[in-house]
Amino acid sequence: MSQATAKVNREVQAFLQDLKGKTIDHVFFVACGGSSAIMYPSKYVFDRESKSINSDLYSANEFIQRNPVQLGEKSLVILCSHSGNTPETVKAAAFARGKGALTIAMTFKPESPLAQEAQYVAQYDWGDEALAINTNYGVLYQIVFGTLQVLENNTKFEQAIEGLDQLQAVYEKALKQEADNAKQFAKAHEKESIIYTMASGANYGVAYSYSICILMEMQWIHSHAIHAGEYFHGPFEIIDESVPFIILLGLDETRPLEERALTFSKKYGKKLTVLDAASYDFTAIDDSVKGYLAPLVLNRVLRSYADELAEERNHPLSHRRYMWKVEY
Amino acid sequence: MSQATAKVNREVQAFLQDLKGKTIDHVFFVACGGSSAIMYPSKYVFDRESKSINSDLYSANEFIQRNPVQLGEKSLVILCSHSGNTPETVKAAAFARGKGALTIAMTFKPESPLAQEAQYVAQYDWGDEALAINTNYGVLYQIVFGTLQVLENNTKFEQAIEGLDQLQAVYEKALKQEADNAKQFAKAHEKESIIYTMASGANYGVAYSYSICILMEMQWIHSHAIHAGEYFHGPFEIIDESVPFIILLGLDETRPLEERALTFSKKYGKKLTVLDAASYDFTAIDDSVKGYLAPLVLNRVLRSYADELAEERNHPLSHRRYMWKVEY
């Protein structure tokens, strides 16, 4: 066992062991909301790395109803639900198994319905004590880079795992560096009724998650995650000095799109919050995976921006009016 | 030549003729903004119909920078730009050709740079005089169903082309039926600063297009196209009696997602505008393609809602502050 492999979640190790010799030609990333958003960077990784495995990402019910013809015995379906209780995702696991697909579920609750429906389960850690490598993002990348290594001899597995292992230190340094900015962001946006987010490539899912989970769900602030490349083909007409934007700059190949969007926004907007992964200390991370790991850091830093915003607005992130409270 | 084939755009016919015997394992849909939005239903068609051809849809610059490993000699890249002048899309065509991919461009301007970069060009019609089958949506479906027939003997080509041929009549009846509703929508939303749109499956791209092109770009109204399946995993916390939503109901397999989103929205929201394809007269369209053609009708009807809104707000759809006016 390599040093890197030894750092991999035991359940993921067992899954990767069984994966050897199997034929997989399609990976489906299936989840809902925040659990789906963490999968966007993995689709980016597959697009850039996989020579023969195709990949698609769907919200769980869309996946079931869309019923892709290519879902079958050569498919790997990666699912995630924090509670393991999300009905759509539980149903998607059963649906995928019924088609003969290989299924692996990520969840915080290993005794949950989702864990029971999927053939493989990987539990992740959660909360302030959790190390980056063991969180949902970390475990997902273990599955993704492990799968690419097993099925295609992709060589980035070691760098990815070692990078994940170093990531907690990157988080902590970045959080310190951004602590005052997070407070300033919260004060400046306390009264805003809409905040746009923007990113591209590996980072788009982070913007999406912040938009739909943090702002809309947990703060009841209007939002929309704009793709930085699409910005100039419609959405940019909305910006002026009164409209707040959070703009993410990652380290992946699409960074020029994000930079271009920022340059324009600086010219015509005023309420800009910029999180730039290039300002964080990635020296311990191998160049070959920096772009893939940047969204995880941006996501962690943005969470601190959410904490400060919730405090400033006196609207706890746990507060809901419909979710888990009414029928839907 | 079959009756259906005779109705196909001549340039598309020539393309399909040349496609015979070629090996294509991946289709990439590449464009920006509104031209990208028209491609979402085609990705839905490929997912549901294609046994062996994978498909992806990217904004043009994301496509270039993401640089998918699988883009190559067995790829077909379908591009679109209305002016044929969109720099990102022109560059994407050159990029794809450089990778050995087969390229076909759709444009209103057959002498444009995009037309010159792509190997094949299909011109579409535009404006009030254009027949549904000859518009961008119509010509794209000719390419899509034609490709599926040529490469995989898919049997829906004839129904799709005959359906497109009947579509203008469906549009006209639907537009009459919705004329008063469009006016009422415009009056009711004249002062709104944000309007959400929502749909799923084949119809999501129509919601996306209305959100980023009509509302944000052409009316400077805040917007976000929510996926109806994702709604319950974050975004639904934003709705209350003050927040306007346009909810689309299509005829494809994901309709239950849209219906569920509508049911919830009716309970907690008040400013709802519902466009239901089931209320339009699709009797002339074969059942096997109704779900695929519904988004085209919803899109056409929504355009009339845009015209009325622009008039009511005294903000012409052609009005811009940045697009084509400043450097970006």
XYZ file of C-alpha atoms in Angstrom:
656
model
C 0.000 0.000 0.000
C 1.400 3.401 -0.977
C 1.697 6.214 1.551
C -1.099 8.015 -0.220
C -3.415 4.997 -0.219
C -2.922 4.607 3.526
C -4.459 8.051 3.985
C -7.616 7.123 2.101
C -10.871 6.436 3.942
C -11.070 2.675 4.681
C -14.438 2.306 2.972
C -13.127 4.064 -0.124
C -10.093 1.774 -0.077
C -12.373 -1.279 -0.067
C -14.442 0.186 -2.911
C -11.323 0.888 -4.996
C -10.046 -2.630 -4.344
C -13.292 -4.091 -5.697
C -13.272 -1.678 -8.635
C -10.146 -3.292 -10.071
C -10.912 -5.202 -13.233
C -14.405 -3.756 -13.586
C -15.441 -2.002 -16.791
C -16.898 1.442 -16.211
C -17.633 3.796 -19.114
C -19.860 6.372 -17.445
C -19.856 8.062 -14.065
C -23.018 9.761 -12.839
C -22.819 12.279 -9.994
C -26.216 12.284 -8.316
C -27.381 14.304 -5.319
C -29.461 17.349 -4.380
C -28.654 20.945 -3.418
C -25.473 21.349 -1.388
C -24.559 17.666 -1.785
C -24.842 18.067 -5.546
C -22.814 21.290 -5.526
C -19.778 19.523 -4.018
C -19.731 17.280 -7.111
C -19.244 20.033 -9.711
C -15.447 20.094 -9.291
C -15.391 16.314 -9.735
C -17.125 16.631 -13.096
C -14.410 19.132 -13.991
C -11.733 16.617 -12.962
C -13.311 13.880 -15.074
C -13.594 16.153 -18.107
C -9.951 17.096 -17.880
C -8.515 13.741 -16.856
C -10.582 10.852 -18.125
C -9.725 9.418 -21.520
C -12.588 6.983 -21.758
C -15.084 7.514 -18.936
C -17.870 9.979 -19.587
C -19.517 11.831 -16.773
C -22.750 13.612 -16.036
C -24.091 15.422 -13.000
C -27.791 15.562 -12.167
C -30.069 16.545 -9.346
C -31.415 13.216 -8.045
C -35.002 13.451 -9.299
C -33.869 14.813 -12.660
C -31.600 11.765 -12.936
C -34.463 9.349 -12.260
C -36.977 11.006 -14.566
C -34.463 11.771 -17.304
C -33.506 8.120 -17.141
C -30.363 8.310 -19.291
C -30.183 5.465 -21.812
C -26.529 4.959 -21.012
C -27.132 4.205 -17.341
C -26.432 0.497 -16.970
C -23.992 -2.186 -15.937
C -20.960 -0.188 -17.002
C -22.014 2.842 -14.964
C -20.695 4.040 -11.655
C -23.160 6.217 -9.748
C -21.726 8.369 -6.967
C -24.403 9.669 -4.601
C -24.343 11.917 -1.570
C -26.773 12.946 1.135
C -25.679 14.430 4.440
C -28.481 12.840 6.456
C -28.610 9.858 4.125
C -32.299 10.539 4.243
C -32.919 12.714 1.173
C -35.830 10.847 -0.472
C -34.850 11.734 -4.053
C -31.271 10.547 -3.561
C -32.289 7.350 -1.748
C -34.665 6.616 -4.628
C -31.921 7.395 -7.153
C -29.635 4.830 -5.539
C -32.313 2.146 -5.816
C -33.063 3.223 -9.383
C -29.389 3.011 -10.384
C -28.973 -0.414 -8.770
C -32.051 -1.579 -10.617
C -30.267 -0.667 -13.850
C -27.282 -2.768 -12.841
C -25.029 0.191 -12.061
C -22.365 0.178 -9.393
C -23.340 2.595 -6.609
C -21.343 4.295 -3.913
C -22.970 6.652 -1.435
C -21.353 9.311 0.676
C -23.102 10.321 3.859
C -22.543 11.567 7.391
C -24.952 8.912 8.655
C -23.746 5.400 7.804
C -26.917 3.744 9.148
C -29.191 5.826 6.937
C -31.543 4.661 4.146
C -29.110 5.890 1.484
C -26.312 3.830 3.025
C -28.571 0.815 2.842
C -29.595 1.342 -0.785
C -26.088 1.769 -2.203
C -23.631 -1.097 -2.587
C -20.773 0.917 -1.110
C -20.884 3.573 1.549
C -18.263 6.095 2.561
C -18.847 8.059 5.710
C -17.415 11.554 5.940
C -16.723 13.826 8.869
C -18.448 17.148 9.437
C -18.149 20.200 11.605
C -15.365 22.317 13.000
C -13.323 19.321 14.162
C -13.352 17.542 10.799
C -10.094 17.509 8.839
C -10.321 18.621 5.212
C -9.367 15.200 3.846
C -12.219 13.549 5.742
C -15.019 15.964 4.809
C -17.541 15.397 2.008
C -15.324 17.205 -0.530
C -12.254 15.274 0.660
C -13.846 11.839 0.542
C -15.399 12.544 -2.860
C -11.992 13.412 -4.318
C -10.598 10.198 -2.817
C -13.259 8.296 -4.744
C -12.723 10.342 -7.915
C -8.921 10.245 -8.103
C -8.929 6.648 -6.859
C -11.350 5.642 -9.611
C -9.237 7.401 -12.248
C -6.129 5.615 -10.987
C -7.723 2.171 -10.836
C -9.527 2.353 -14.175
C -7.176 4.490 -16.261
C -3.822 4.532 -14.484
C -4.220 8.261 -14.018
C -1.117 9.489 -12.231
C -2.562 12.312 -10.128
C -3.893 10.115 -7.318
C -0.883 10.551 -5.102
C -0.690 14.333 -5.556
C -4.422 14.624 -4.929
C -4.368 12.587 -1.721
C -1.222 14.285 -0.432
C -2.819 17.600 -1.328
C -5.984 16.739 0.592
C -3.776 15.753 3.511
C -2.162 19.203 3.475
C -5.414 21.039 2.922
C -6.404 21.572 6.544
C -3.330 23.745 7.042
C -4.224 25.720 3.908
C -7.750 26.222 5.271
C -6.512 27.473 8.609
C -4.071 29.943 7.148
C -6.630 31.203 4.641
C -9.257 31.592 7.368
C -6.895 33.706 9.472
C -5.982 35.773 6.451
C -9.663 36.362 5.624
C -11.030 36.829 9.152
C -11.276 40.611 8.948
C -12.540 40.513 5.373
C -15.332 38.164 6.424
C -16.410 40.593 9.142
C -16.271 43.529 6.738
C -18.301 41.570 4.192
C -20.945 40.850 6.821
C -21.216 44.484 7.900
C -21.328 45.753 4.336
C -24.021 43.289 3.257
C -26.215 43.208 6.320
C -29.072 45.035 4.591
C -28.668 43.715 1.070
C -31.678 41.934 -0.403
C -29.756 40.372 -3.298
C -26.179 39.144 -3.630
C -24.908 37.540 -6.820
C -22.069 35.019 -6.849
C -19.844 34.272 -9.838
C -17.197 31.714 -10.841
C -16.336 29.219 -13.573
C -14.738 25.828 -14.078
C -13.909 23.880 -10.944
C -15.191 26.737 -8.790
C -18.675 27.166 -10.207
C -20.217 24.664 -7.780
C -18.912 26.681 -4.835
C -20.673 29.779 -6.151
C -23.809 27.706 -6.761
C -23.771 26.296 -3.260
C -23.267 29.696 -1.664
C -26.089 31.087 -3.736
C -28.751 28.425 -3.169
C -27.805 27.042 0.262
C -26.251 29.912 2.181
C -27.940 32.981 0.743
C -31.357 31.739 -0.401
C -31.927 28.883 2.035
C -30.163 30.027 5.179
C -30.403 33.826 4.875
C -33.465 34.369 2.640
C -31.403 36.696 0.484
C -32.055 36.653 -3.260
C -29.204 35.185 -5.251
C -28.020 33.575 -8.468
C -24.696 31.931 -9.248
C -23.629 33.422 -12.557
C -21.178 31.509 -14.728
C -18.281 33.886 -15.385
C -18.194 32.935 -19.066
C -21.920 33.486 -19.509
C -21.737 36.845 -17.719
C -20.984 38.784 -20.911
C -23.869 37.197 -22.775
C -26.691 38.583 -20.652
C -26.199 38.758 -16.884
C -23.620 41.567 -16.903
C -26.326 44.057 -17.875
C -27.603 43.784 -14.280
C -24.504 45.177 -12.597
C -24.164 48.751 -11.415
C -22.832 50.401 -8.292
C -25.772 49.183 -6.214
C -25.614 45.449 -6.992
C -23.396 43.229 -4.785
C -21.323 40.455 -6.313
C -19.113 37.801 -4.731
C -16.527 36.878 -7.357
C -14.387 33.762 -6.955
C -10.979 33.371 -8.572
C -9.674 29.828 -8.617
C -6.456 28.267 -9.817
C -7.813 26.085 -12.592
C -7.617 26.604 -16.330
C -10.774 28.738 -16.440
C -9.271 31.448 -14.228
C -9.040 33.841 -17.225
C -12.870 33.777 -17.409
C -13.136 34.756 -13.751
C -10.478 37.446 -14.150
C -12.245 38.941 -17.131
C -15.538 39.010 -15.225
C -13.801 40.699 -12.300
C -12.136 43.332 -14.479
C -15.459 44.319 -15.982
C -17.251 44.241 -12.636
C -14.651 46.541 -11.085
C -15.333 49.071 -13.800
C -19.113 49.230 -13.447
C -19.828 47.724 -10.034
C -18.823 48.862 -6.585
C -20.059 46.283 -4.082
C -17.584 43.572 -4.979
C -16.287 40.857 -2.694
C -13.385 38.961 -4.224
C -12.034 35.664 -2.929
C -8.839 34.870 -4.771
C -7.319 31.426 -4.259
C -4.009 32.808 -5.549
C -3.755 34.833 -2.354
C -3.793 31.672 -0.210
C -0.725 29.602 0.600
C -0.795 26.574 -1.695
C 2.970 25.912 -1.518
C 2.399 22.484 0.099
C 0.095 21.404 -2.747
C 1.480 19.963 -5.964
C 0.980 22.176 -9.012
C -0.823 19.396 -10.879
C -3.783 19.459 -8.463
C -3.878 23.066 -7.224
C -6.668 23.978 -9.595
C -8.726 21.010 -8.416
C -8.223 21.781 -4.729
C -8.781 25.535 -4.907
C -12.611 25.243 -4.824
C -12.407 23.384 -1.522
C -10.460 26.246 0.012
C -12.757 28.878 -1.478
C -15.715 26.954 -0.119
C -14.233 26.766 3.378
C -13.417 30.469 3.414
C -16.877 31.343 2.114
C -18.362 29.393 5.003
C -16.690 31.833 7.374
C -18.235 34.672 5.367
C -21.586 32.957 5.908
C -21.027 32.634 9.650
C -20.228 36.327 9.958
C -23.159 37.338 7.781
C -25.571 35.235 9.833
C -24.288 36.803 13.034
C -24.411 40.341 11.705
C -27.958 39.832 10.448
C -29.042 37.988 13.556
C -30.399 35.246 11.288
C -28.828 31.909 12.315
C -27.759 29.611 9.467
C -29.922 26.895 11.010
C -33.114 28.953 10.725
C -35.723 27.654 8.235
C -39.343 28.413 7.461
C -40.182 25.418 5.245
C -37.327 22.888 5.173
C -37.986 19.973 7.556
C -40.954 21.956 8.920
C -43.784 21.718 6.416
C -44.864 19.174 3.856
C -43.221 19.380 0.419
C -35.529 11.047 -49.871
C -38.264 10.670 -47.271
C -40.982 13.302 -46.878
C -39.421 14.315 -43.585
C -35.931 14.653 -45.049
C -37.263 16.933 -47.770
C -38.349 19.364 -45.052
C -34.866 19.568 -43.580
C -32.669 22.606 -44.162
C -30.491 21.961 -47.251
C -27.262 22.615 -45.396
C -28.271 20.204 -42.650
C -29.143 17.628 -45.323
C -25.651 17.941 -46.793
C -24.102 17.634 -43.345
C -26.129 14.500 -42.557
C -25.181 13.008 -45.891
C -21.494 13.454 -45.096
C -22.003 12.149 -41.550
C -22.866 8.689 -42.855
C -20.143 6.194 -42.052
C -18.341 8.533 -39.670
C -17.588 7.437 -36.109
C -18.772 9.915 -33.497
C -18.699 9.054 -29.805
C -19.140 12.477 -28.236
C -21.246 15.520 -29.076
C -20.333 18.886 -27.586
C -22.887 21.691 -27.565
C -20.941 24.940 -27.498
C -22.253 28.498 -27.486
C -22.857 31.474 -25.178
C -25.899 32.903 -23.421
C -29.132 32.634 -25.402
C -27.482 30.535 -28.118
C -26.308 28.119 -25.440
C -29.728 28.027 -23.777
C -31.392 26.700 -26.953
C -29.087 23.663 -26.700
C -30.261 22.426 -23.275
C -33.224 20.486 -24.708
C -30.854 18.830 -27.193
C -28.682 17.546 -24.354
C -31.897 16.145 -22.868
C -32.677 14.414 -26.176
C -29.208 12.880 -26.365
C -29.378 11.640 -22.768
C -32.691 9.951 -23.393
C -32.067 8.673 -26.902
C -28.413 7.989 -27.558
C -27.089 4.546 -26.791
C -23.458 5.237 -27.490
C -22.856 8.944 -28.031
C -22.061 10.997 -24.958
C -22.872 14.648 -24.810
C -21.804 17.736 -22.928
C -22.877 21.361 -23.051
C -20.515 24.220 -22.264
C -20.333 27.963 -22.541
C -17.774 28.558 -25.304
C -14.889 29.878 -23.210
C -15.448 27.242 -20.537
C -15.194 24.631 -23.319
C -11.879 25.999 -24.553
C -10.278 26.414 -21.132
C -11.697 23.180 -19.707
C -10.260 21.469 -22.760
C -12.012 18.107 -22.330
C -9.623 15.190 -22.894
C -12.252 13.396 -24.928
C -12.538 16.154 -27.518
C -10.963 14.725 -30.650
C -11.470 13.101 -34.004
C -14.550 11.210 -32.892
C -16.239 14.350 -31.605
C -18.991 16.381 -33.184
C -19.096 19.982 -31.986
C -22.330 21.875 -32.586
C -21.900 25.631 -32.248
C -24.263 28.560 -32.483
C -23.981 32.330 -32.605
C -26.724 34.579 -33.914
C -24.371 37.170 -35.386
C -21.743 34.523 -36.084
C -19.480 37.057 -34.479
C -19.328 35.957 -30.826
C -15.562 35.863 -30.241
C -15.653 32.977 -27.729
C -17.729 30.792 -30.044
C -15.652 31.606 -33.126
C -12.549 30.695 -31.139
C -14.216 27.499 -29.903
C -14.865 26.407 -33.481
C -11.205 26.883 -34.387
C -10.164 25.126 -31.193
C -12.401 22.130 -31.918
C -11.172 21.870 -35.507
C -7.632 21.971 -34.223
C -8.455 18.871 -32.174
C -9.699 17.100 -35.279
C -13.371 17.346 -34.329
C -16.188 17.674 -36.832
C -17.807 21.092 -36.472
C -21.163 22.452 -37.533
C -22.172 26.022 -36.818
C -25.634 27.509 -36.702
C -25.980 31.204 -37.367
C -28.269 33.850 -38.820
C -25.317 35.289 -40.733
C -23.834 32.745 -43.120
C -20.945 35.044 -44.119
C -19.807 35.517 -40.535
C -16.488 34.504 -38.913
C -18.156 31.549 -37.177
C -19.475 30.268 -40.509
C -15.944 30.460 -41.854
C -14.341 28.623 -38.924
C -16.722 25.640 -38.880
C -16.689 22.903 -41.511
C -20.454 22.970 -41.873
C -22.834 25.880 -41.539
C -26.592 25.908 -41.175
C -28.345 29.214 -41.495
C -31.559 29.727 -39.571
C -34.373 32.229 -39.930
C -35.264 34.810 -37.314
C -38.012 37.269 -36.518
C -41.778 37.339 -36.749
C -41.857 35.921 -40.276
C -39.700 32.902 -39.495
C -41.430 29.528 -39.368
C -40.755 27.416 -36.272
C -38.975 24.673 -38.224
C -36.508 27.192 -39.676
C -35.587 29.010 -36.455
C -32.503 28.283 -34.334
C -34.401 25.754 -32.191
C -35.877 24.116 -35.298
C -32.614 23.793 -37.214
C -30.800 22.499 -34.119
C -33.358 19.715 -33.702
C -32.938 18.872 -37.383
C -29.224 18.405 -36.722
C -29.824 16.493 -33.480
C -32.499 14.052 -34.663
C -30.746 13.710 -38.018
C -27.480 12.816 -36.285
C -29.220 10.257 -34.082
C -30.854 8.702 -37.139
C -27.673 8.564 -39.211
C -25.384 7.293 -36.468
C -27.710 5.114 -34.400
C -30.759 4.409 -36.535
C -32.859 6.273 -34.004
C -36.445 6.126 -35.186
C -37.756 9.499 -33.977
C -36.362 11.563 -36.845
C -39.543 11.517 -38.856
C -41.795 12.378 -35.900
C -39.436 15.161 -34.862
C -39.293 16.752 -38.326
C -43.035 16.386 -38.894
C -43.553 17.842 -35.418
C -41.329 20.820 -36.225
C -43.298 21.272 -39.426
C -46.538 21.479 -37.401
C -45.063 23.671 -34.702
C -45.829 27.058 -36.217
C -49.534 26.333 -35.919
C -49.048 25.280 -32.301
C -47.216 28.555 -31.633
C -49.942 30.663 -33.180
C -52.746 28.991 -31.270
C -50.803 29.149 -28.004
C -49.976 32.818 -28.553
C -53.633 33.665 -29.064
C -54.589 31.661 -26.017
C -51.981 33.453 -23.900
C -52.383 36.984 -25.282
C -54.406 38.290 -22.333
C -52.272 36.433 -19.823
C -49.147 38.039 -21.264
C -50.679 41.490 -20.830
C -51.767 40.686 -17.286
C -48.301 39.392 -16.488
C -46.779 42.616 -17.769
C -49.086 44.810 -15.714
C -48.629 42.741 -12.575
C -44.822 42.706 -12.846
C -44.141 46.218 -14.069
C -42.595 47.304 -10.761
C -40.958 44.046 -9.694
C -37.201 44.181 -9.115
C -36.756 40.396 -9.084
C -38.537 37.586 -10.933
C -37.490 33.955 -10.565
C -38.048 31.375 -13.276
C -38.274 27.624 -12.715
C -38.375 24.432 -14.791
C -36.636 21.075 -15.203
C -35.624 18.569 -17.857
C -36.065 19.674 -21.461
C -37.531 23.001 -20.292
C -34.779 24.196 -17.988
C -32.926 26.010 -20.789
C -36.033 28.072 -21.544
C -36.180 29.237 -17.930
C -32.437 29.950 -18.055
C -32.743 31.970 -21.230
C -35.657 34.002 -19.909
C -33.760 34.685 -16.728
C -30.388 35.752 -18.147
C -31.359 37.180 -21.549
C -34.830 38.648 -21.127
C -34.975 39.681 -17.490
C -31.353 40.450 -16.594
C -30.019 41.574 -19.972
C -32.999 43.188 -21.640
C -35.001 44.426 -18.611
C -32.354 44.826 -15.874
C -34.563 42.838 -13.533
C -32.845 40.494 -11.078
C -33.431 36.863 -11.842
C -32.299 33.257 -11.419
C -33.511 30.146 -13.197
C -34.116 27.624 -10.439
C -34.075 23.929 -11.276
C -37.421 22.547 -10.088
C -35.732 19.498 -8.549
C -33.187 21.594 -6.692
C -35.905 23.939 -5.410
C -36.583 21.862 -2.298
C -32.927 21.689 -1.392
C -32.350 25.368 -0.780
C -34.030 27.857 -3.108
C -37.604 27.286 -1.898
C -36.798 29.053 1.374
C -36.852 32.330 -0.614
C -40.500 32.177 -1.637
C -43.259 34.058 0.121
C -46.232 36.097 -1.020
C -44.013 38.932 -2.213
C -41.647 36.981 -4.496
C -42.657 36.494 -8.162
C -42.023 33.198 -9.909
C -42.562 32.102 -13.500
C -43.070 28.342 -13.404
C -42.923 26.271 -16.584
C -44.661 22.936 -16.977
C -43.479 20.893 -19.923
C -44.524 17.571 -21.368
C -41.340 15.603 -20.809
C -40.596 12.963 -18.203
C -39.515 15.516 -15.589
C -42.938 17.155 -15.456
C -43.580 15.682 -11.976
C -40.688 17.802 -10.673
C -42.246 20.948 -12.113
C -45.683 20.003 -10.779
C -44.312 19.416 -7.298
C -42.547 22.775 -7.361
C -45.765 24.447 -8.487
C -47.871 22.777 -5.780
C -45.530 24.021 -3.085
C -45.248 27.481 -4.617
C -49.024 27.848 -4.724
C -49.179 27.171 -1.001
C -46.602 29.745 0.093
C -46.286 32.110 -2.849
C -48.797 34.397 -4.465
C -47.161 36.071 -7.442
C -47.059 33.009 -9.667
C -47.118 32.946 -13.443
C -47.639 29.459 -14.813
C -47.070 28.431 -18.417
C -48.350 24.921 -18.898
C -47.578 23.190 -22.188
C -50.420 20.756 -21.464
C -52.835 23.626 -22.040
C -51.618 24.107 -25.619
C -52.886 22.135 -28.593
C -50.282 19.471 -29.361
C -52.693 17.130 -31.158
C -50.781 17.446 -34.441
C -47.526 16.391 -32.758
C -46.635 12.732 -32.270
C -46.604 11.594 -28.640
C -43.018 10.365 -28.935
C -41.669 13.904 -29.422
C -44.151 16.105 -27.536
C -41.863 16.354 -24.524
C -38.975 17.417 -26.743
C -40.992 20.045 -28.590
C -42.766 21.557 -25.582
C -39.819 23.797 -24.624
C -39.911 25.422 -28.053
C -43.539 26.369 -27.539
C -42.952 27.571 -23.982
C -40.048 29.663 -25.259
C -42.154 31.229 -28.007
C -44.984 32.057 -25.616
C -42.544 33.502 -23.076
C -41.228 35.779 -25.773
C -44.676 37.350 -26.001
C -44.598 37.797 -22.216
C -41.288 39.610 -22.707
C -42.694 41.870 -25.413
C -45.594 42.888 -23.194
C -43.352 43.421 -20.185
C -40.991 45.618 -22.177
C -43.884 47.708 -23.427
C -45.490 48.044 -20.012
C -42.171 49.075 -18.459
C -41.270 51.324 -21.360
C -37.922 49.556 -21.522
C -37.395 48.203 -25.069
C -35.889 44.719 -25.326
C -33.173 46.179 -27.531
C -31.963 48.592 -24.851
C -28.465 47.907 -23.423
C -26.030 49.764 -21.250
C -22.895 47.641 -21.783
C -23.466 45.008 -24.476
C -21.994 46.103 -27.825
C -21.444 49.558 -26.280
C -18.415 49.356 -24.019
C -15.276 47.260 -23.933
C -15.505 43.868 -22.204
